[in-house]
PDB file of C-alpha atoms in Angstrom:
ATOM      1  CA  MET Y   1     106.012  72.131 107.980  1.00  0.00           C
ATOM      2  CA  LYS Y   2     106.675  75.613 109.314  1.00  0.00           C
ATOM      3  CA  SER Y   3     104.081  77.689 111.148  1.00  0.00           C
ATOM      4  CA  VAL Y   4     103.768  81.451 111.012  1.00  0.00           C
ATOM      5  CA  GLY Y   5     101.682  83.511 113.420  1.00  0.00           C
ATOM      6  CA  ILE Y   6     100.394  86.858 112.222  1.00  0.00           C
ATOM      7  CA  THR Y   7      99.716  89.433 114.919  1.00  0.00           C
ATOM      8  CA  GLY Y   8      99.287  93.167 115.036  1.00  0.00           C
ATOM      9  CA  GLY Y   9      97.001  96.007 115.876  1.00  0.00           C
ATOM     10  CA  ILE Y  10      93.886  97.164 114.067  1.00  0.00           C
ATOM     11  CA  GLY Y  11      94.697  98.250 110.519  1.00  0.00           C
ATOM     12  CA  SER Y  12      98.201  96.792 110.536  1.00  0.00           C
ATOM     13  CA  GLY Y  13      97.678  94.544 107.497  1.00  0.00           C
ATOM     14  CA  LYS Y  14      97.008  91.124 109.050  1.00  0.00           C
ATOM     15  CA  SER Y  15      94.111  90.402 106.697  1.00  0.00           C
ATOM     16  CA  THR Y  16      96.097  91.583 103.679  1.00  0.00           C
ATOM     17  CA  VAL Y  17      99.019  89.294 104.496  1.00  0.00           C
ATOM     18  CA  THR Y  18      96.610  86.402 105.092  1.00  0.00           C
ATOM     19  CA  GLN Y  19      94.954  87.000 101.711  1.00  0.00           C
ATOM     20  CA  ILE Y  20      98.349  87.019  99.986  1.00  0.00           C
ATOM     21  CA  PHE Y  21      99.331  83.760 101.697  1.00  0.00           C
ATOM     22  CA  ALA Y  22      96.021  82.168 100.663  1.00  0.00           C
ATOM     23  CA  PHE Y  23      96.512  83.376  97.066  1.00  0.00           C
ATOM     24  CA  LEU Y  24      99.940  81.708  97.073  1.00  0.00           C
ATOM     25  CA  GLY Y  25      98.345  78.431  98.156  1.00  0.00           C
ATOM     26  CA  ILE Y  26      99.559  78.545 101.740  1.00  0.00           C
ATOM     27  CA  PRO Y  27      97.064  76.861 104.095  1.00  0.00           C
ATOM     28  CA  ILE Y  28      95.455  79.292 106.539  1.00  0.00           C
ATOM     29  CA  TYR Y  29      94.122  78.457 110.004  1.00  0.00           C
ATOM     30  CA  TYR Y  30      91.624  81.056 111.183  1.00  0.00           C
ATOM     31  CA  ALA Y  31      91.895  80.810 114.969  1.00  0.00           C
ATOM     32  CA  ASP Y  32      89.126  83.346 115.695  1.00  0.00           C
ATOM     33  CA  VAL Y  33      86.587  81.608 113.471  1.00  0.00           C
ATOM     34  CA  ASN Y  34      87.429  78.161 114.801  1.00  0.00           C
ATOM     35  CA  ALA Y  35      87.386  79.287 118.449  1.00  0.00           C
ATOM     36  CA  LYS Y  36      83.950  80.870 118.015  1.00  0.00           C
ATOM     37  CA  THR Y  37      82.645  77.694 116.359  1.00  0.00           C
ATOM     38  CA  ILE Y  38      83.928  75.539 119.212  1.00  0.00           C
ATOM     39  CA  LEU Y  39      82.498  77.821 121.887  1.00  0.00           C
ATOM     40  CA  ARG Y  40      79.085  77.904 120.183  1.00  0.00           C
ATOM     41  CA  SER Y  41      78.910  74.129 119.784  1.00  0.00           C
ATOM     42  CA  ASN Y  42      80.342  72.954 123.117  1.00  0.00           C
ATOM     43  CA  LYS Y  43      79.100  74.797 126.196  1.00  0.00           C
ATOM     44  CA  THR Y  44      81.100  72.583 128.608  1.00  0.00           C
ATOM     45  CA  LEU Y  45      84.478  74.020 127.644  1.00  0.00           C
TER      46      LEU Y  45
END
């Protein structure tokens, strides 16, 4: 399996590209959402 990282500044189209990938059935890992969930649930990190 290949991994692709999407980076860029504000308004550069990261969300648009992610939505297109999701529409095509490509699995998406939302690092920001998952990091916030971990930090909220585990204060000892």
